[in-house]
mmCIF file of C-alpha atoms in Angstrom:
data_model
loop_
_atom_site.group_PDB
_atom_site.id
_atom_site.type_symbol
_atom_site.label_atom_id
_atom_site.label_comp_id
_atom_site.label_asym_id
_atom_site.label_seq_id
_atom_site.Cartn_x
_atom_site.Cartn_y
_atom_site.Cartn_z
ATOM 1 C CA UNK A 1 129.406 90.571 35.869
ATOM 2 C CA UNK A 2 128.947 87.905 32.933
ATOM 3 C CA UNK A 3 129.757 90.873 30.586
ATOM 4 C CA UNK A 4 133.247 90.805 31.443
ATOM 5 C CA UNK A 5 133.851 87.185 30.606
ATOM 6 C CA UNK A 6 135.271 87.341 27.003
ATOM 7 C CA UNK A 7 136.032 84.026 24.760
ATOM 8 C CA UNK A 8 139.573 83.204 26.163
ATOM 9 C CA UNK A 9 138.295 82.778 29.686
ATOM 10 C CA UNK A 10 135.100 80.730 28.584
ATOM 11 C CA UNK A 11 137.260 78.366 26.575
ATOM 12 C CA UNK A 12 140.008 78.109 30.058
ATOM 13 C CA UNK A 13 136.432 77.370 32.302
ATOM 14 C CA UNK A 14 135.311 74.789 29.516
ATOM 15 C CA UNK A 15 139.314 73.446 29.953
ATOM 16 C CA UNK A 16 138.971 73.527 33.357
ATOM 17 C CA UNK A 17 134.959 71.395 33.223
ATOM 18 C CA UNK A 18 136.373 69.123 31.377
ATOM 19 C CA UNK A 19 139.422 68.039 33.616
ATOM 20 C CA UNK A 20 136.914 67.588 36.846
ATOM 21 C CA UNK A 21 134.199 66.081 34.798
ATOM 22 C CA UNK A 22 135.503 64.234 32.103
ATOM 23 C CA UNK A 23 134.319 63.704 28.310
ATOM 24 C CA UNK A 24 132.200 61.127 28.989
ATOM 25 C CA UNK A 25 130.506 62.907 32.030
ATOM 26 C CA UNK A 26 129.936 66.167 30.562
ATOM 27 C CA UNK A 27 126.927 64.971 28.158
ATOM 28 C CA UNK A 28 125.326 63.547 31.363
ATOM 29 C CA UNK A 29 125.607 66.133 32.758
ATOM 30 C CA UNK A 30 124.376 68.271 30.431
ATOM 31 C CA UNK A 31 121.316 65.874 30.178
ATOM 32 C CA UNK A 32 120.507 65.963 33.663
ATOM 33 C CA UNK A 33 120.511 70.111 33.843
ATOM 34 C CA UNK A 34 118.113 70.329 30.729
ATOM 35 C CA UNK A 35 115.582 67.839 32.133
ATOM 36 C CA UNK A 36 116.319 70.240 35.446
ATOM 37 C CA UNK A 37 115.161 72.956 33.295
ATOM 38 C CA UNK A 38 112.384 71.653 31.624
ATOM 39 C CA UNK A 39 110.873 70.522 35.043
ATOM 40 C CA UNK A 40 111.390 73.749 36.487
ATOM 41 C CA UNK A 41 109.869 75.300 33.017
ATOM 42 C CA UNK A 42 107.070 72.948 33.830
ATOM 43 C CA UNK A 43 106.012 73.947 37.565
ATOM 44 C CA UNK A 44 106.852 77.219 36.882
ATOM 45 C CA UNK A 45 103.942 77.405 34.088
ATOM 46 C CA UNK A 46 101.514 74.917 36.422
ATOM 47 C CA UNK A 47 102.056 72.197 33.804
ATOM 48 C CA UNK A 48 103.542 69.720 36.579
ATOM 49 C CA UNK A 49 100.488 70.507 39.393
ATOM 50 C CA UNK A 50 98.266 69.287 37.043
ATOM 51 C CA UNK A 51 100.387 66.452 35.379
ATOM 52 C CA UNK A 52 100.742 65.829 39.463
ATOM 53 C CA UNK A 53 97.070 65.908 39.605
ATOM 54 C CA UNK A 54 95.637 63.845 36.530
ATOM 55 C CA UNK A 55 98.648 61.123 37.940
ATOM 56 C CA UNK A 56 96.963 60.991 40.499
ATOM 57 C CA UNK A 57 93.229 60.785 39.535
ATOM 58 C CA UNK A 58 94.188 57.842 36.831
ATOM 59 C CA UNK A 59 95.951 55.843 39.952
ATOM 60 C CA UNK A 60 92.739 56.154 42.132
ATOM 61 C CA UNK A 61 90.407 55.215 39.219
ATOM 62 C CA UNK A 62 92.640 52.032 38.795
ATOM 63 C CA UNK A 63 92.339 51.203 42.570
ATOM 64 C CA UNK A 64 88.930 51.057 42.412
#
């Protein structure tokens, strides 16, 4: 299906992006779905259960 899409309809969906979002928005954006994608990168490799986990040992060392 993405095969079909050739450079003059990427560059009239880019057009089209940046009327809804705006220039300033778009790098937001853009941040926002690449920390998306590292955190998904993350859980998806068990990196963030055991960030999650050592979190969570630190804070009950420090309570007691």
């Amino acid at each position: 299906m993405l095969g079909s899409l050739g450079g003059p309809e990427l560059l009239i969906i880019l057009f089209i992006v940046l009327i809804i979002f705006g220039a300033g928005k778009i790098g937001s954006v853009g941040s926002e779905l690449g920390k998306g994608i590292r955190e998904f990168k993350r859980a998806t490799s068990g990196e963030y259960d055991k960030d999650k986990t050592e979190a969570a040992e630190e804070a009950s060392e420090t309570a007691s």
